Short mmCIF file of C-alpha atoms in Angstrom, two decimals:
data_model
loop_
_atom_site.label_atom_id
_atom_site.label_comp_id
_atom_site.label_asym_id
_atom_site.label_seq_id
_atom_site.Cartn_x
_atom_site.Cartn_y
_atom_site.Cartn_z
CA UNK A 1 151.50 291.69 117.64
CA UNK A 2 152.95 289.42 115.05
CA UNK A 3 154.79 287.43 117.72
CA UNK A 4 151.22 286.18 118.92
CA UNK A 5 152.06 283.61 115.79
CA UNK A 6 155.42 281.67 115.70
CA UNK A 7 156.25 279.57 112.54
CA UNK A 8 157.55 275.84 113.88
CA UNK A 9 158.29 274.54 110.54
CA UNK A 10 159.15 276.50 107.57
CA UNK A 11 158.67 275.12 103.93
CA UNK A 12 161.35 273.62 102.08
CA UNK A 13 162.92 273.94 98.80
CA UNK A 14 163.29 271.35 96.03
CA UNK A 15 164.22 270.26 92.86
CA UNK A 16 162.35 267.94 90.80
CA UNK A 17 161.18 266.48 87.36
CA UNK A 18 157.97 267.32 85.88
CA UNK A 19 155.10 265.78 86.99
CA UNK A 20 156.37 264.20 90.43
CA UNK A 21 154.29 264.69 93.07
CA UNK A 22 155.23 265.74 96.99
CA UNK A 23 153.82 268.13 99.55
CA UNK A 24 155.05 271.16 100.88
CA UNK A 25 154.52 272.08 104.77
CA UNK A 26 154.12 275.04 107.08
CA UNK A 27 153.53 274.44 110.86
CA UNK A 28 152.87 277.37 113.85
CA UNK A 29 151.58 278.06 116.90
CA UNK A 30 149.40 281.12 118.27
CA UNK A 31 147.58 282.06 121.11
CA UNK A 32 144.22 281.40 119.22
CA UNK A 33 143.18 278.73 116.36
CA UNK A 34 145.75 279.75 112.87
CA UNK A 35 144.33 279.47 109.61
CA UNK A 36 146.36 278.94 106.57
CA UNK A 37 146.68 280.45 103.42
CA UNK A 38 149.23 279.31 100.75
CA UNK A 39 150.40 282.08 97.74
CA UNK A 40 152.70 281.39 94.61
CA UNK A 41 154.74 283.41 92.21
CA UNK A 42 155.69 282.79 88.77
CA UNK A 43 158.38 285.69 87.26
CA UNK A 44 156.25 288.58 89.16
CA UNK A 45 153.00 287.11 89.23
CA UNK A 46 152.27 286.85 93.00
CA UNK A 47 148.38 285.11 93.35
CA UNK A 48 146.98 283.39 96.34
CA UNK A 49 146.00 280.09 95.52
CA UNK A 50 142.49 279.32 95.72
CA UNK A 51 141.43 276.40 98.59
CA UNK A 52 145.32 276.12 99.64
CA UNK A 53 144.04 276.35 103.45
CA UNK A 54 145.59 273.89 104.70
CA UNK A 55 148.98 273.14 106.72
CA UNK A 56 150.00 270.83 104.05
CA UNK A 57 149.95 272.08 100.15
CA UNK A 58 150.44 269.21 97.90
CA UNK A 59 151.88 269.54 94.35
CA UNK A 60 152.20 268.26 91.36
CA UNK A 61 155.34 269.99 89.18
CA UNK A 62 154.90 271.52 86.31
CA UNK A 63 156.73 274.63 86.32
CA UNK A 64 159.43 276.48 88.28
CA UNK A 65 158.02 278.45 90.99
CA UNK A 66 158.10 280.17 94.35
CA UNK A 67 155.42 279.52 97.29
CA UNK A 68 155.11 281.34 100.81
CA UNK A 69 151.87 280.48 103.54
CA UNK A 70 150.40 283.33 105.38
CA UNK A 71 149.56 282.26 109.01
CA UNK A 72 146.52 284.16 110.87
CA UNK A 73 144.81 283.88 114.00
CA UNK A 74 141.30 285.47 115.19
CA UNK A 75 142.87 288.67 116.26
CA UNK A 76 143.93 289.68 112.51
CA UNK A 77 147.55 288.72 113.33
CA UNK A 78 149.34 287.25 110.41
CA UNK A 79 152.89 285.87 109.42
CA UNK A 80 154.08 284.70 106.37
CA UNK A 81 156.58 281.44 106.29
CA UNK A 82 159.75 281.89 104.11
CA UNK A 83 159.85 282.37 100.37
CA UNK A 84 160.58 278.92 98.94
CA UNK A 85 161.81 277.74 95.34
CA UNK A 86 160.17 274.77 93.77
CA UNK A 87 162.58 274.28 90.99
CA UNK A 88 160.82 271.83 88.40
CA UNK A 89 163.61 269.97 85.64
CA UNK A 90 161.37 269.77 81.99
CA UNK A 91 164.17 267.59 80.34
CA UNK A 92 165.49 264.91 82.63
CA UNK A 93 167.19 261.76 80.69
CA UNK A 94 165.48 258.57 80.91
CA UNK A 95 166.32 256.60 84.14
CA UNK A 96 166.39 259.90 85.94
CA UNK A 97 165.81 259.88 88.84
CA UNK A 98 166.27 256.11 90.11
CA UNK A 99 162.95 254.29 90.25
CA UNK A 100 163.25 254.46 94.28
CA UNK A 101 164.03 257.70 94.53
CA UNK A 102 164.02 259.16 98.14
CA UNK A 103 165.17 262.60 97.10
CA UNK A 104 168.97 262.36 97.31
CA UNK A 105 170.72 264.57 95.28
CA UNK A 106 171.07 263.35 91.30
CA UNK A 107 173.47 265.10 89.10
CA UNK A 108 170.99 265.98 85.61
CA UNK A 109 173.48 268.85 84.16
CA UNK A 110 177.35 268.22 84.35
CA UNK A 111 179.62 271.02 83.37
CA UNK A 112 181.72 271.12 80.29
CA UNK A 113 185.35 271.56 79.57
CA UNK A 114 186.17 275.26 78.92
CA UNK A 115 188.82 276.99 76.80
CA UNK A 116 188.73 281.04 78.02
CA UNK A 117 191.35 284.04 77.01
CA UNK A 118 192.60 285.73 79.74
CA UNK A 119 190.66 288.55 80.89
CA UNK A 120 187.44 287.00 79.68
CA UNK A 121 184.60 285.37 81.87
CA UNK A 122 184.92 281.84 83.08
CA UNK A 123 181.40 279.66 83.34
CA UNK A 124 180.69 276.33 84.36
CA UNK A 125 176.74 274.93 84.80
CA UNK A 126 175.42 272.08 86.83
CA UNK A 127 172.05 270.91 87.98
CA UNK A 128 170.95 268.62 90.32
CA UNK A 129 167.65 267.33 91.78
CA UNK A 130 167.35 266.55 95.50
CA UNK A 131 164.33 267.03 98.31
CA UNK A 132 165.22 269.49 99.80
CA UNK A 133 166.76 270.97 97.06
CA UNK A 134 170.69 270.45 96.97
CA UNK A 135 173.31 272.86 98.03
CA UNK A 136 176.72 273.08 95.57
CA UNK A 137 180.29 273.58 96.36
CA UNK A 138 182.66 273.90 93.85
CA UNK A 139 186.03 272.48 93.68
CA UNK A 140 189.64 273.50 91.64
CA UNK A 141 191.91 270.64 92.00
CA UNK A 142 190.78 269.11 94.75
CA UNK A 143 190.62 272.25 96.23
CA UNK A 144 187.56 274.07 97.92
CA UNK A 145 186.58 277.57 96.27
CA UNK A 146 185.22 279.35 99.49
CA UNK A 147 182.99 281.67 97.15
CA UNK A 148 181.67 279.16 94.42
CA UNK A 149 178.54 277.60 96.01
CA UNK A 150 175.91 277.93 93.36
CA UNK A 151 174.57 276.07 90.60
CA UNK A 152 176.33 278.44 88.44
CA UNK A 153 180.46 278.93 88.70
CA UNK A 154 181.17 282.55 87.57
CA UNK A 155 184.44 284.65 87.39
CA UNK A 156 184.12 287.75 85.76
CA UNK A 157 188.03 287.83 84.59
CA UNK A 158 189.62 285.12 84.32
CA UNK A 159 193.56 284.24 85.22
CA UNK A 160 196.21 281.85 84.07
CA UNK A 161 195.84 280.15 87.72
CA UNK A 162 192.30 279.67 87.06
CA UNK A 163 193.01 276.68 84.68
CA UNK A 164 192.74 273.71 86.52
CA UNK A 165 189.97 270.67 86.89
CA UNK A 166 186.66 271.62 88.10
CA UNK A 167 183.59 269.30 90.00
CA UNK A 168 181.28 270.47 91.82
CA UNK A 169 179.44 268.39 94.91
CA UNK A 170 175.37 268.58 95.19
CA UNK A 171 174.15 267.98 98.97
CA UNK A 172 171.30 267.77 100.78
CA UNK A 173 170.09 266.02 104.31
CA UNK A 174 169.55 262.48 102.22
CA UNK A 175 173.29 262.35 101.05
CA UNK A 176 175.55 263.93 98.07
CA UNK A 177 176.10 263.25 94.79
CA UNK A 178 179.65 264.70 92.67
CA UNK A 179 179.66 266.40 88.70
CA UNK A 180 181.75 264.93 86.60
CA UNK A 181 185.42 266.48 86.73
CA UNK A 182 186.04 268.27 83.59
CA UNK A 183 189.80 270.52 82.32
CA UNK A 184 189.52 274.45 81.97
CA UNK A 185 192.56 276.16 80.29
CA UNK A 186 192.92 279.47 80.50
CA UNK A 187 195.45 281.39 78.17
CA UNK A 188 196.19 283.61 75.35
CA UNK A 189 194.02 282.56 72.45
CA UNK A 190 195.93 282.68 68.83
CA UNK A 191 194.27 284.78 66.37
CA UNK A 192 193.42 283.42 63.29
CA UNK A 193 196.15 284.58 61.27
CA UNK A 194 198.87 283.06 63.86
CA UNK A 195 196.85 280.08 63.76
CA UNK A 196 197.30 279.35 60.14
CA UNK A 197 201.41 280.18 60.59
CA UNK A 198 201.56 277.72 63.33
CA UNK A 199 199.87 275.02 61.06
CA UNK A 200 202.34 276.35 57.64
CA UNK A 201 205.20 276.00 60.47
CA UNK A 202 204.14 272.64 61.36
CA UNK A 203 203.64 271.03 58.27
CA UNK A 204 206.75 272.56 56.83
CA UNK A 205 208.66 270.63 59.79
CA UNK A 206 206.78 267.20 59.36
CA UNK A 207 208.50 264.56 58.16
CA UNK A 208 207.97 261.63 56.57
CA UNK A 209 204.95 262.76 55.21
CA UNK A 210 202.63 260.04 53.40
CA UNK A 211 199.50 259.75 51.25
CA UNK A 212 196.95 257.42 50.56
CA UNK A 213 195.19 257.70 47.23
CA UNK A 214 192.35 254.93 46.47
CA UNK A 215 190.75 255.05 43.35
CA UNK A 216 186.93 252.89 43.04
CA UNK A 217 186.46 251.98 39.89
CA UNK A 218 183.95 248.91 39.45
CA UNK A 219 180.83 250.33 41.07
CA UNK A 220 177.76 246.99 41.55
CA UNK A 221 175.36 249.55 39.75
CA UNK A 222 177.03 251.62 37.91
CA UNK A 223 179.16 251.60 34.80
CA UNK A 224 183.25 251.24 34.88
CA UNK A 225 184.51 255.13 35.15
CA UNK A 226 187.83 256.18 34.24
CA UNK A 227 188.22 259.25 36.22
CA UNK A 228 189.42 256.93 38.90
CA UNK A 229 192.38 255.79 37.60
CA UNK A 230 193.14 258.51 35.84
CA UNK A 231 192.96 261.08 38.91
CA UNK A 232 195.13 258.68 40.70
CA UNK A 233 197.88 258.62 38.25
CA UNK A 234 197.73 262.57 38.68
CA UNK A 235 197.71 263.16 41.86
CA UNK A 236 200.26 260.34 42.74
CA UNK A 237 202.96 262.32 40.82
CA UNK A 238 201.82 266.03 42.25
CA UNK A 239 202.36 264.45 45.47
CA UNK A 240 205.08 263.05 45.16
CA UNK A 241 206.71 266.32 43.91
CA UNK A 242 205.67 267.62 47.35
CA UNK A 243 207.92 265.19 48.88
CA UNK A 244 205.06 263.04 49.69
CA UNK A 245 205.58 259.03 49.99
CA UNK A 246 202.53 257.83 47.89
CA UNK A 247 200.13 254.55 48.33
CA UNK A 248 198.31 254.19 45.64
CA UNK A 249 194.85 251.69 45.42
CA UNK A 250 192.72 250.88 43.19
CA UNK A 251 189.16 248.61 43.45
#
């Protein structure tokens, strides 16, 4: 008998900083009067929420949570709306979001530029506010990844032709808003031994190598040192029997 009650408009997600303010709404219609009763869950706490009775459940944000409303009539029918997320952002910069904010999507988490082995997991983050919350597609190089559309990119192993350069777009019914574009490579990572064979190889093949040696002496508050000059004079000639091209200052 639960088709006696029909819901006419769900809930909606959203997004938003702590401590902004906005109302979520549930509208039906039955074959008798409806009364309303709103519930929210926090990690597996599921309570109903005392005096929510009404069509309209305004809210202030304080933490990330989900809501549903249980619809009724006289004849102990009941529905419940869909589950919705109201995702609340603790730590949005200053000047986020705009001062006349009318719940477009605003980028508050870009990703970052990645450097993965082969084989290992690939993961890029963004976050963005928006009422209704915003939908994400990612992109590789202009390119539209069919199965990226969360917040979170994820590929378990990761390939050569996964490098590329990565931006996701937020969306929502009040417009879009696009991550900054940022470079993953993906390759074989040196281990550290290789790494320090590359950099003898490297600086075995430099030329024209050069160093700069100052030496302060005369210090405003503090007596004349010798050191100085004297660890100049030292190192000028070590240097230069490592085929170094020395500059030497002093003062």
């Amino acid at each position: 008998f639960s088709t006696a009650i029909a819901i006419t408009e769900q809930p909606v997600s959203v997004s938003v900083p702590v401590g902004y303010s906005f109302t979520l709404r549930c509208r039906a219609q039955g074959r008798t009067s409806l009364q309303y009763q709103w519930f929210c869950q926090h990690q597996s706490d599921c309570r109903l929420i005392p005096g929510a009775t009404n069509q309209d459940l305004p809210i202030i944000a304080e933490q990330t949570q989900l809501y549903t409303c249980r619809v009724n009539d006289l004849h102990r029918n009941a529905i419940f709306s869909d589950w919705v997320k109201v995702e609340v952002h603790q730590c949005v910069a200053r000047g986020l979001p705009p001062r006349l904010w009318q719940g477009e999507p605003v980028i508050v988490l870009n990703p970052s530029e990645q450097r993965v082995e082969v084989g290992q997991p690939l993961q890029l983050q963004c976050a963005a506010m928006g009422v209704p919350a915003p939908r994400y597609q990612w992109y590789r190089n202009g390119n539209l990844l069919e199965q990226q559309k969360r917040k979170k990119l994820w590929i378990s192993h990761s390939k050569v032709s996964d490098s590329g350069t990565y931006l996701c777009c937020a969306s929502n019914s009040r417009g879009e808003h696009w991550t900054n574009a940022v470079d993953v490579h993906v390759g074989e990572i040196l281990p550290p031994a290789e790494h320090f064979q590359l950099f003898h190889l490297v600086f075995v093949l430099a030329t024209g190598k050069i160093a700069l040696l100052v030496g302060n002496n005369r210090y405003q508050h503090h007596p004349n040192l010798l050191a100085p000059v004297r660890d100049v004079f030292e190192l000028s000639h070590l240097l230069e029997h490592l085929g170094f091209q020395v500059v030497s200052l002093l003062d």
